[in-house]
Coordinates of N, CA and C in Angstrom, one line a residue:
M1 N -78.6 51.2 70.1 CA -77.4 51.0 69.5 C -76.8 52.2 68.8
K2 N -75.6 52.2 69.0 CA -74.7 53.4 68.4 C -74.9 53.4 66.9
P3 N -74.9 54.4 66.3 CA -74.8 54.4 64.7 C -73.5 54.1 64.3
T4 N -73.5 53.3 63.1 CA -72.2 52.7 62.6 C -71.3 53.8 62.2
A5 N -70.1 53.9 62.5 CA -69.2 55.0 62.1 C -68.8 54.8 60.5
K6 N -68.9 55.8 59.9 CA -68.6 55.7 58.6 C -67.1 55.4 58.3
K7 N -66.8 54.3 57.5 CA -65.6 53.8 57.3 C -64.6 54.7 56.5
P8 N -63.4 55.0 57.1 CA -62.8 56.2 56.4 C -62.3 55.9 55.2
D9 N -62.1 56.8 54.3 CA -61.5 56.6 53.0 C -60.2 57.3 52.9
L10 N -59.1 56.6 53.1 CA -57.9 57.3 53.3 C -57.4 58.2 52.0
L11 N -57.7 57.4 51.0 CA -57.3 58.1 49.6 C -58.1 59.3 49.4
R12 N -59.4 59.2 49.6 CA -60.2 60.3 49.4 C -59.9 61.5 50.4
D13 N -59.9 61.1 51.6 CA -59.7 62.0 52.8 C -58.5 62.8 52.7
N14 N -57.5 62.2 52.1 CA -56.1 62.9 52.0 C -56.0 63.4 50.6
E15 N -57.1 63.4 49.7 CA -57.2 64.1 48.5 C -56.2 63.5 47.5
L16 N -55.8 62.1 47.7 CA -55.0 61.3 46.8 C -55.7 61.1 45.6
I17 N -57.1 60.8 45.8 CA -58.1 60.8 44.6 C -59.1 61.8 44.8
Y18 N -59.7 62.1 43.8 CA -60.7 63.2 43.9 C -60.4 64.4 44.7
G19 N -59.1 64.9 44.5 CA -58.7 66.1 45.1 C -58.9 67.3 44.4
R20 N -59.0 68.4 45.0 CA -59.0 69.7 44.3 C -60.4 69.9 43.5
L21 N -61.5 69.2 43.9 CA -62.7 69.3 43.3 C -63.5 70.6 43.8
L22 N -64.5 71.0 43.1 CA -65.5 71.9 43.5 C -66.5 71.6 44.1
A23 N -66.8 72.0 45.5 CA -68.1 71.7 46.2 C -69.2 72.4 45.6
V24 N -70.4 71.6 45.4 CA -71.6 72.2 44.8 C -72.6 72.0 45.9
D25 N -72.9 73.1 46.7 CA -74.0 72.9 47.7 C -75.0 74.0 47.7
E26 N -74.9 75.0 46.8 CA -76.0 75.9 46.8 C -77.3 75.5 45.9
P27 N -78.4 75.5 46.5 CA -79.6 75.0 45.9 C -79.8 75.4 44.4
H28 N -79.5 76.5 44.0 CA -79.8 76.9 42.7 C -78.8 76.2 41.7
L29 N -77.6 76.0 42.3 CA -76.6 75.3 41.4 C -77.0 73.8 41.4
I30 N -77.4 73.1 42.5 CA -77.9 71.9 42.4 C -79.1 71.8 41.6
Q31 N -80.0 72.6 41.5 CA -81.1 72.6 40.4 C -80.7 72.6 39.1
R32 N -79.7 73.4 38.8 CA -79.3 73.6 37.4 C -78.5 72.3 37.0
Y33 N -77.8 71.8 38.0 CA -77.1 70.5 37.8 C -78.1 69.3 37.4
N34 N -79.2 69.4 38.1 CA -80.1 68.5 37.9 C -81.0 68.5 36.5
K35 N -81.0 69.8 36.1 CA -81.6 70.0 34.8 C -80.8 69.5 33.8
A36 N -79.5 69.6 33.9 CA -78.5 69.0 32.9 C -78.7 67.4 32.9
L37 N -78.8 66.9 34.2 CA -78.9 65.4 34.3 C -80.2 64.8 33.5
V38 N -81.3 65.6 33.8 CA -82.6 65.1 33.2 C -82.5 65.2 31.8
A39 N -81.8 66.3 31.1 CA -81.6 66.5 29.8 C -80.8 65.4 29.2
F40 N -79.9 64.8 29.8 CA -79.3 63.6 29.4 C -80.0 62.3 29.8
G41 N -81.2 62.3 30.1 CA -82.0 61.0 30.4 C -81.6 60.5 31.7
L42 N -81.1 61.2 32.7 CA -80.7 60.6 33.9 C -81.6 61.2 35.1
E43 N -81.6 60.3 36.2 CA -82.4 60.7 37.3 C -81.8 61.9 38.0
P44 N -82.3 62.9 38.6 CA -81.8 64.0 39.2 C -81.3 63.5 40.6
T45 N -80.2 64.2 41.1 CA -79.5 63.8 42.3 C -80.5 64.4 43.4
R46 N -80.3 63.6 44.6 CA -81.1 63.8 45.8 C -80.0 64.4 46.7
L47 N -78.8 64.5 46.5 CA -77.8 64.9 47.3 C -77.9 66.5 47.6
K48 N -77.6 66.8 48.8 CA -77.7 68.2 49.1 C -76.1 68.9 49.0
S49 N -75.2 68.1 48.6 CA -73.8 68.6 48.5 C -73.0 67.5 47.8
F50 N -72.4 67.9 46.8 CA -71.5 67.1 46.0 C -70.2 67.9 45.4
Q51 N -69.1 67.2 44.9 CA -68.2 67.9 44.1 C -68.1 67.3 42.7
I52 N -67.7 68.4 41.9 CA -67.4 68.1 40.5 C -66.0 68.5 40.0
D53 N -65.6 67.9 39.1 CA -64.3 68.3 38.4 C -64.6 69.3 37.2
R54 N -63.5 69.4 36.4 CA -63.7 70.2 35.2 C -64.9 70.1 34.2
T55 N -65.0 68.6 34.0 CA -66.1 68.4 33.1 C -67.6 68.1 33.7
G56 N -67.7 68.4 35.1 CA -68.8 68.3 35.8 C -69.1 67.0 36.4
F57 N -68.2 66.1 36.2 CA -68.4 64.8 36.9 C -68.2 64.8 38.3
S58 N -69.1 64.1 39.0 CA -69.1 64.1 40.4 C -69.0 62.6 41.0
P59 N -67.9 62.3 41.7 CA -67.8 61.1 42.3 C -68.9 60.6 43.2
E60 N -69.6 61.6 43.9 CA -70.6 61.4 44.9 C -71.8 60.9 44.0
I61 N -72.1 61.6 43.0 CA -73.3 61.4 42.1 C -73.1 60.0 41.4
A62 N -71.9 59.7 41.0 CA -71.6 58.5 40.4 C -71.9 57.3 41.4
E63 N -71.4 57.5 42.7 CA -71.7 56.6 43.7 C -73.2 56.4 43.9
E64 N -74.1 57.6 43.9 CA -75.4 57.5 44.0 C -76.2 56.8 43.0
C65 N -75.8 56.9 41.7 CA -76.5 56.3 40.7 C -75.9 54.9 40.3
G66 N -74.8 54.7 40.9 CA -74.1 53.3 40.7 C -73.4 53.1 39.4
D67 N -73.1 54.3 38.7 CA -72.4 54.4 37.4 C -71.5 55.5 37.4
F68 N -70.2 55.0 37.3 CA -69.1 56.0 37.1 C -69.0 56.7 35.7
D69 N -69.7 56.0 34.7 CA -69.6 56.5 33.3 C -70.9 57.1 33.1
Y70 N -71.6 57.8 34.0 CA -72.9 58.4 33.8 C -72.8 59.6 32.8
L71 N -71.6 60.3 32.9 CA -71.1 61.2 31.7 C -70.3 60.8 30.7
D72 N -70.3 59.4 30.5 CA -69.4 58.8 29.5 C -70.0 57.5 29.2
P73 N -71.2 57.3 28.8 CA -71.9 56.0 28.8 C -71.2 55.1 27.7
N74 N -70.7 55.6 26.7 CA -69.9 54.6 25.7 C -68.4 54.8 25.8
E75 N -68.0 55.5 26.7 CA -66.5 55.9 26.7 C -66.1 56.7 25.5
V76 N -67.0 57.4 24.9 CA -66.7 58.2 23.7 C -67.8 59.2 23.6
N77 N -67.7 60.3 23.1 CA -68.6 61.5 22.9 C -68.9 62.0 24.5
R78 N -67.9 62.4 25.1 CA -68.0 62.6 26.6 C -68.9 63.7 26.9
R79 N -69.8 63.6 27.8 CA -70.7 64.6 28.2 C -70.1 65.7 29.2
F80 N -70.4 66.8 29.3 CA -70.0 67.8 30.2 C -71.1 68.5 30.7
I81 N -70.9 69.0 32.0 CA -71.8 70.1 32.7 C -71.0 71.1 33.3
I82 N -71.3 72.3 32.8 CA -70.5 73.6 33.3 C -71.4 74.3 34.2
L83 N -71.2 74.5 35.6 CA -72.0 75.4 36.4 C -71.4 76.8 36.8
T84 N -70.1 76.8 36.4 CA -69.4 78.0 37.0 C -68.0 78.1 36.0
P85 N -67.6 79.3 35.5 CA -66.4 79.4 34.8 C -65.0 78.8 35.6
S86 N -65.3 78.8 37.0 CA -64.2 78.4 37.7 C -63.7 76.9 37.5
Q87 N -64.7 76.1 37.0 CA -64.3 74.8 36.7 C -63.0 74.6 35.8
I88 N -62.7 75.7 35.1 CA -61.4 75.6 34.3 C -60.3 75.2 35.0
D89 N -60.3 75.6 36.3 CA -59.0 75.2 37.2 C -59.1 74.0 37.8
L90 N -60.0 73.2 37.5 CA -60.3 72.0 38.3 C -59.7 70.8 37.4
P91 N -59.3 69.7 38.2 CA -58.6 68.4 37.4 C -59.8 67.8 36.7
V92 N -59.5 66.8 35.9 CA -60.4 65.9 35.4 C -60.1 64.4 36.0
V93 N -61.0 63.9 36.8 CA -60.7 62.7 37.6 C -61.1 61.4 37.1
H94 N -62.2 61.6 35.9 CA -62.6 60.2 35.4 C -62.9 60.4 33.9
T95 N -62.0 59.8 33.1 CA -62.2 59.9 31.6 C -61.8 58.7 31.0
A96 N -62.1 58.5 29.7 CA -61.7 57.4 29.0 C -60.6 57.7 27.9
F97 N -60.3 59.0 27.8 CA -59.4 59.8 27.0 C -58.5 60.7 27.7
S98 N -57.2 60.6 27.5 CA -56.4 61.5 28.3 C -56.3 62.9 27.9
N99 N -56.9 63.3 26.6 CA -57.0 64.5 26.2 C -58.3 65.1 26.6
T100 N -59.1 64.6 27.4 CA -60.3 65.2 27.8 C -60.1 66.6 28.6
S101 N -59.2 66.4 29.4 CA -58.9 67.6 30.2 C -58.4 69.0 29.5
Q102 N -57.5 68.7 28.5 CA -57.1 69.7 27.6 C -58.2 70.2 26.7
L103 N -58.9 69.3 26.2 CA -59.9 69.7 25.3 C -61.0 70.6 26.1
M104 N -61.4 70.4 27.3 CA -62.2 71.1 28.1 C -61.5 72.5 28.4
F105 N -60.2 72.5 28.6 CA -59.5 73.6 29.0 C -59.7 74.6 27.7
E106 N -59.2 74.1 26.6 CA -59.3 74.9 25.3 C -60.8 75.4 25.1
F107 N -61.6 74.6 25.2 CA -63.1 75.1 25.0 C -63.4 76.2 25.9
M108 N -63.2 76.1 27.2 CA -63.5 77.1 28.1 C -62.7 78.3 28.0
S109 N -61.3 78.2 27.6 CA -60.5 79.3 27.2 C -60.9 80.2 26.2
K110 N -61.3 79.5 25.1 CA -61.6 80.1 23.8 C -63.0 80.8 24.0
N111 N -63.9 80.4 24.9 CA -65.2 80.8 24.9 C -65.5 81.3 26.3
Q112 N -64.5 81.9 27.0 CA -64.7 82.5 28.3 C -65.7 83.4 28.4
R113 N -65.8 84.4 27.5 CA -66.8 85.5 27.7 C -68.1 84.9 27.7
A114 N -68.4 83.9 26.7 CA -69.8 83.3 26.7 C -70.1 82.4 27.9
I115 N -69.2 81.8 28.3 CA -69.3 80.9 29.4 C -69.5 81.7 30.7
D116 N -68.9 82.9 30.9 CA -69.0 83.7 31.9 C -70.4 84.4 32.0
A117 N -70.9 84.7 30.9 CA -72.3 85.3 30.7 C -73.4 84.3 30.9
L118 N -73.2 83.1 30.3 CA -74.2 82.1 30.4 C -74.4 81.4 31.8
T119 N -73.3 81.4 32.4 CA -73.4 80.7 33.8 C -74.0 81.6 34.8
I120 N -74.2 82.8 34.6 CA -74.8 83.7 35.4 C -76.3 83.3 35.7
K121 N -77.1 82.8 34.7 CA -78.3 82.5 34.7 C -78.6 80.9 34.4
D122 N -77.7 80.3 33.9 CA -78.1 78.9 33.3 C -76.9 77.9 33.5
V123 N -77.1 76.8 33.1 CA -76.2 75.7 33.3 C -75.9 75.4 31.7
I124 N -74.7 75.2 31.4 CA -74.2 74.7 30.1 C -73.9 73.2 30.1
Y125 N -74.3 72.6 29.1 CA -74.2 71.1 29.1 C -74.1 70.6 27.7
G126 N -73.7 69.4 27.3 CA -73.6 68.8 26.0 C -72.4 67.8 25.9
E127 N -72.2 67.7 24.7 CA -71.1 66.4 24.4 C -69.9 66.8 23.7
I128 N -68.8 66.3 24.0 CA -67.6 66.4 23.0 C -67.7 65.4 22.2
E129 N -68.4 65.9 20.9 CA -68.7 64.7 19.8 C -67.7 64.3 19.0
D130 N -67.4 63.1 18.9 CA -66.4 62.4 18.0 C -67.2 62.2 16.6
S131 N -66.5 61.5 15.8 CA -67.1 61.0 14.6 C -67.6 59.5 14.6
V132 N -67.5 59.0 15.7 CA -68.1 57.7 16.0 C -68.9 57.6 17.3
P133 N -70.0 56.8 17.2 CA -71.1 56.7 18.3 C -70.3 55.7 19.3
K134 N -69.6 54.8 18.9 CA -69.1 53.7 19.8 C -67.6 53.2 19.2
V135 N -66.9 52.8 19.9 CA -65.4 52.2 19.7 C -65.5 50.7 19.6
N136 N -65.4 50.2 18.5 CA -65.6 48.7 18.4 C -64.1 48.3 18.0
D137 N -63.2 49.0 17.4 CA -61.9 48.5 16.9 C -61.1 49.7 16.8
I138 N -59.8 49.5 16.5 CA -58.8 50.5 16.5 C -59.2 51.6 15.2
E139 N -59.7 51.0 14.1 CA -60.4 51.8 13.2 C -61.1 52.9 13.6
D140 N -62.0 52.6 14.5 CA -62.9 53.7 15.1 C -62.1 54.9 15.6
L141 N -61.0 54.6 16.5 CA -60.2 55.5 17.0 C -59.4 56.3 16.0
L142 N -58.9 55.6 15.0 CA -58.2 56.3 14.0 C -59.0 57.3 13.2
S143 N -60.4 57.1 13.1 CA -61.2 57.9 12.2 C -61.6 59.3 13.1
I144 N -61.2 59.2 14.3 CA -61.5 60.5 15.1 C -60.4 61.5 14.9
N145 N -60.6 62.3 13.8 CA -59.6 63.5 13.5 C -59.9 64.8 14.2
Q146 N -61.0 65.0 14.7 CA -61.3 66.3 15.5 C -62.5 65.9 16.3
V147 N -62.8 66.9 17.3 CA -64.0 66.8 18.2 C -64.7 68.1 17.9
E148 N -66.0 68.0 18.2 CA -66.8 69.1 18.2 C -67.6 69.3 19.4
F149 N -67.7 70.4 20.1 CA -68.5 70.6 21.4 C -69.9 71.0 20.8
K150 N -70.9 70.0 21.3 CA -72.3 70.3 21.1 C -72.9 70.9 22.4
V151 N -73.1 72.3 22.4 CA -73.4 73.1 23.5 C -74.9 73.3 23.6
L152 N -75.5 73.0 24.8 CA -76.8 73.4 25.0 C -77.0 74.1 26.3
S153 N -78.0 74.8 26.8 CA -78.3 75.2 28.0 C -79.8 74.9 28.4
A154 N -79.9 74.7 29.7 CA -81.2 74.1 30.4 C -82.3 75.2 30.0
E155 N -82.0 76.4 30.2 CA -83.1 77.4 30.0 C -83.1 77.9 28.6
D156 N -82.3 77.3 27.7 CA -82.3 77.6 26.3 C -81.9 79.1 26.0
V157 N -81.1 79.6 27.1 CA -80.6 80.9 26.7 C -79.7 81.1 25.4
L158 N -79.1 79.9 25.1 CA -78.4 80.0 23.8 C -79.3 80.1 22.7
G159 N -80.5 79.4 22.7 CA -81.4 79.5 21.7 C -82.1 80.9 21.6
K160 N -82.4 81.4 22.7 CA -83.0 82.7 22.8 C -82.1 83.9 22.3
A161 N -80.8 83.7 22.6 CA -79.8 84.7 22.2 C -79.7 84.7 20.7
A162 N -79.7 83.4 20.1 CA -79.7 83.3 18.7 C -80.9 83.9 18.0
E163 N -82.3 83.6 18.6 CA -83.4 84.3 18.2 C -83.4 85.7 18.2
L164 N -82.7 86.3 19.4 CA -82.7 87.8 19.5 C -81.7 88.4 18.4
G165 N -80.6 87.5 18.1 CA -79.8 88.2 17.0 C -80.6 88.2 15.8
R166 N -81.3 87.2 15.4 CA -82.0 87.2 14.1 C -83.0 88.3 14.0
L167 N -83.7 88.5 15.1 CA -84.7 89.7 15.2 C -84.0 91.0 15.0
V168 N -82.8 91.1 15.6 CA -82.2 92.4 15.5 C -81.7 92.6 14.0
D169 N -81.2 91.5 13.3 CA -80.9 91.7 11.9 C -82.0 92.0 11.1
R170 N -83.3 91.4 11.4 CA -84.5 91.7 10.7 C -84.9 93.3 10.9
L171 N -84.6 93.7 12.1 CA -85.0 95.2 12.4 C -84.1 96.1 11.5
K172 N -82.9 95.7 11.3 CA -81.9 96.5 10.6 C -82.2 96.4 9.1
Q173 N -82.6 95.2 8.6 CA -82.5 95.1 7.3 C -84.0 95.3 6.5
E174 N -85.0 95.3 7.5 CA -86.3 95.4 6.7 C -86.9 96.8 7.2
P175 N -87.3 97.6 6.2 CA -87.6 99.0 6.4 C -88.8 99.1 7.3
D176 N -89.8 98.3 7.2 CA -90.9 98.4 8.1 C -91.0 97.5 9.3
A177 N -89.9 96.9 9.5 CA -89.9 95.9 10.7 C -90.3 96.6 12.1
W178 N -89.9 97.9 12.1 CA -90.1 98.6 13.4 C -91.7 98.8 13.6
R179 N -92.5 98.6 12.7 CA -94.0 98.5 12.8 C -94.5 97.4 13.4
D180 N -93.8 96.3 13.5 CA -94.3 95.0 14.0 C -94.3 95.0 15.6
N181 N -95.2 95.4 16.1 CA -95.2 95.4 17.6 C -95.0 94.1 18.3
A182 N -95.5 93.1 17.8 CA -95.3 91.6 18.2 C -93.9 91.4 18.4
M183 N -93.2 91.7 17.2 CA -91.8 91.3 17.2 C -90.9 92.3 18.1
L184 N -91.4 93.4 18.1 CA -90.7 94.3 19.2 C -90.8 93.9 20.7
Q185 N -91.9 93.5 20.8 CA -92.1 92.9 22.3 C -91.5 91.7 22.5
R186 N -91.3 90.9 21.5 CA -90.6 89.6 21.6 C -89.0 90.1 21.8
M187 N -88.6 91.0 21.2 CA -87.3 91.4 21.6 C -86.9 91.9 22.7
V188 N -88.1 92.6 23.3 CA -87.8 93.1 24.7 C -87.8 91.9 25.8
D189 N -88.8 91.0 25.5 CA -88.8 89.7 26.4 C -87.6 89.1 26.3
L190 N -87.0 88.8 25.2 CA -85.6 88.0 25.1 C -84.5 88.8 25.7
A191 N -84.6 90.0 25.6 CA -83.6 91.0 26.2 C -83.4 90.7 27.6
K192 N -84.6 90.7 28.2 CA -84.6 90.6 29.7 C -84.0 89.3 30.1
I193 N -83.9 88.3 29.2 CA -83.3 87.1 29.5 C -81.8 87.0 29.2
C194 N -81.5 87.5 28.1 CA -80.2 87.4 27.3 C -79.4 88.6 27.7
G195 N -80.0 89.8 28.0 CA -79.2 91.0 28.2 C -78.8 91.6 26.7
D196 N -77.9 92.5 26.9 CA -77.3 93.1 25.5 C -76.5 92.2 24.8
I197 N -77.0 91.6 23.9 CA -76.1 90.5 23.2 C -75.0 91.3 22.4
R198 N -75.2 92.5 22.1 CA -74.0 93.3 21.6 C -72.8 93.2 22.4
E199 N -73.0 93.2 23.7 CA -71.9 93.3 24.8 C -71.6 92.0 25.2
N200 N -72.7 91.1 25.5 CA -72.5 89.7 26.1 C -72.5 88.7 25.0
A201 N -71.3 88.1 24.8 CA -71.1 87.0 23.7 C -71.7 85.8 24.3
L202 N -73.0 85.5 24.1 CA -73.7 84.2 24.7 C -73.4 82.9 24.2
V203 N -73.1 83.0 22.9 CA -73.0 81.8 22.0 C -71.5 81.4 21.9
P204 N -71.0 80.3 22.4 CA -69.7 79.9 22.1 C -69.4 79.6 20.6
D205 N -68.5 80.2 20.2 CA -68.3 80.1 18.5 C -67.0 79.3 18.4
Q206 N -66.2 79.0 19.2 CA -65.0 78.3 18.9 C -65.4 76.7 19.6
V207 N -65.8 75.8 18.7 CA -66.2 74.5 19.4 C -65.5 73.3 18.7
I208 N -64.7 73.5 17.7 CA -64.1 72.4 17.0 C -62.4 72.4 17.4
F209 N -62.0 71.3 17.8 CA -60.6 71.1 18.2 C -60.0 69.9 17.7
R210 N -58.7 69.8 17.7 CA -57.9 68.8 17.2 C -56.8 68.3 18.1
H211 N -56.6 67.2 18.4 CA -55.4 66.7 19.2 C -54.7 65.7 18.5
N212 N -53.4 65.7 18.6 CA -52.6 64.7 17.7 C -52.0 63.6 18.6
A213 N -52.2 63.5 20.0 CA -51.6 62.5 20.7 C -52.6 62.2 21.8
Y214 N -52.9 61.1 22.2 CA -53.7 60.8 23.4 C -53.6 59.3 23.9
W215 N -53.9 59.0 25.1 CA -54.1 57.7 25.5 C -55.6 57.5 25.8
T216 N -56.0 56.2 25.6 CA -57.5 55.9 25.8 C -57.4 54.6 26.6
S217 N -58.5 54.4 27.4 CA -58.7 53.3 28.1 C -59.3 51.9 27.3
H218 N -59.7 52.3 26.0 CA -60.2 51.3 25.3 C -59.1 50.2 25.0
F219 N -59.7 48.9 25.0 CA -58.9 47.8 24.6 C -57.7 47.7 25.5
G220 N -57.9 48.0 26.8 CA -56.9 47.8 28.0 C -56.0 48.9 28.1
G221 N -55.9 49.9 27.2 CA -55.2 51.0 27.2 C -54.4 50.9 25.9
L222 N -54.5 52.2 25.2 CA -53.9 52.4 23.7 C -53.6 53.8 23.5
Y223 N -52.3 54.0 23.1 CA -51.8 55.3 22.7 C -52.0 55.5 21.3
V224 N -52.2 56.7 20.9 CA -52.3 57.1 19.5 C -51.4 58.4 19.4
F225 N -50.5 58.4 18.4 CA -49.5 59.5 18.0 C -49.8 59.9 16.6
V226 N -50.2 61.0 16.3 CA -50.5 61.3 14.9 C -49.3 62.3 14.4
D227 N -48.6 62.1 13.5 CA -47.5 62.9 12.9 C -47.9 62.9 11.3
P228 N -47.3 64.2 10.8 CA -47.7 64.4 9.5 C -47.4 63.2 8.5
D229 N -46.4 62.5 8.7 CA -46.1 61.3 7.6 C -46.5 59.9 8.2
M230 N -46.8 59.8 9.6 CA -47.0 58.5 10.1 C -47.9 58.5 11.3
T231 N -48.7 57.7 11.5 CA -49.4 57.6 12.7 C -49.0 56.2 13.5
T232 N -48.7 56.6 14.8 CA -48.1 55.4 15.6 C -49.2 54.8 16.7
V233 N -49.5 53.6 16.7 CA -50.5 53.1 17.9 C -49.7 52.1 18.6
I234 N -49.8 52.3 19.9 CA -49.1 51.4 21.0 C -50.2 50.7 21.7
C235 N -50.4 49.4 21.7 CA -51.6 48.7 22.4 C -51.1 47.4 22.5
D236 N -52.1 46.8 23.1 CA -52.0 45.1 23.2 C -52.3 44.6 21.8
P237 N -51.4 43.6 21.3 CA -51.6 43.1 20.0 C -53.0 42.5 19.7
A238 N -53.6 42.2 21.0 CA -55.1 41.3 20.9 C -56.1 42.3 20.6
A239 N -55.8 43.6 20.5 CA -56.8 44.8 20.4 C -57.2 44.5 19.0
P240 N -58.7 44.6 18.7 CA -59.2 44.4 17.3 C -58.7 45.5 16.3
G241 N -58.1 45.0 15.2 CA -57.6 45.9 14.3 C -56.2 46.1 14.3
F242 N -55.5 45.5 15.3 CA -54.0 45.6 15.5 C -53.5 45.2 14.1
R243 N -52.6 46.0 13.6 CA -51.8 45.8 12.4 C -52.6 45.5 11.2
R244 N -54.1 45.7 11.3 CA -54.8 45.4 10.2 C -55.5 46.7 9.7
S245 N -55.7 47.6 10.6 CA -56.4 48.8 10.2 C -55.3 49.8 9.8
R246 N -55.4 50.4 8.5 CA -54.5 51.2 7.8 C -53.2 50.9 7.8
P247 N -52.6 49.7 7.6 CA -51.3 49.3 7.7 C -50.3 50.2 7.0
W248 N -50.8 50.8 5.9 CA -49.9 51.7 5.0 C -49.8 53.0 5.6
Q249 N -50.6 53.3 6.7 CA -50.4 54.8 7.3 C -50.0 54.5 8.7
V250 N -50.2 53.5 9.4 CA -50.1 53.4 10.8 C -49.0 52.3 11.0
S251 N -48.0 52.8 12.1 CA -46.9 52.0 12.6 C -47.4 51.4 14.0
Y252 N -47.5 50.1 14.0 CA -48.1 49.4 15.4 C -46.8 48.9 16.0
L253 N -47.0 49.3 17.3 CA -46.0 48.7 18.6 C -46.9 47.9 19.4
S254 N -46.3 46.9 20.0 CA -46.8 46.0 21.0 C -46.6 46.8 22.3
I255 N -47.6 46.9 23.0 CA -47.5 47.5 24.5 C -46.5 46.5 25.3
N256 N -46.5 45.3 24.9 CA -45.7 44.3 25.6 C -44.2 44.5 25.5
D257 N -43.8 45.2 24.3 CA -42.3 45.2 23.9 C -41.5 45.6 25.0
A258 N -42.1 46.6 26.0 CA -41.4 47.1 27.0 C -41.0 46.0 28.0
D259 N -41.9 44.8 28.0 CA -41.3 43.9 28.9 C -40.2 42.9 28.4
K260 N -39.7 43.1 27.2 CA -38.8 42.2 26.7 C -37.4 42.8 27.1

C-alpha cells in the first residue's frame, strides 16, 4: 500500500497563519526548549524540528501535546520561552491579550544585553505575571494595572550571576575576604559559567511594564481603554461584571451597539 499523502494545509503552507516563525532544529536548542517545558511541568517534545514565535509558542508542539494553551493555561500570566534574541523580530501567533506582543518586544528591547549574554549558554523562560491568577469577571481585568516579567533560566545562570555579584561585593567590603580560599574558588567556578559580570549584564533589570489599551479573548472578546479620567470597557453585556464593576470609574459600551 502506498503511504497516505499528507493533507495540504493551504493556510499554513502559504503562511497565512503561522507565517514568519523561527525554525528550531538544532539539538542543543531543542534540549534547552525541553528544559523550559519540564520547568513548566510539561512533557518534553519528541519533535526534531518545530517553529516558534516571539513568546516561544510553537504550533507544532501545541498539536503534539493537544493543547494550544500550553504556554497560557489560564489565559492570563502568559508563559514565555526565549531561545535566541532574534525572537524579537517574530510575530505572536497565539495569545489571549493583544498587548502580549508589545510587552515581549519591550522586555526584550530593554534587556537586550542580558538576553544576548544569557542565550549564549542557556534558555530564558518565565511568566508575564499579572495581579490575578485567573480571570472570572471584568473586575479581574480592571485590577491588572501592570505586569511583571518573572524570569528564570534552566541552568540557573541568573542565580549564579547574582551569587557571583554578592561574592564580589563581599570581597570588596570585607578586609579579610581574600583569605577565604573556598570563596575565591567558588568565584572562579561561577565566573567560568557567567563570564565577567562587570561586562556582561546577565540579569534583566527592567521587568515591569504598563499598557493602557488592549483586547482580550475573555468573555467572547473585550476591549479595555484606560485614560486618566475614565476607563472604557467594550464587550458583550452578558460578560460578568458588565456595568457593575467600578461604575463610578468605568464607562461601559455594548459590543453589540455597532450592529444597531
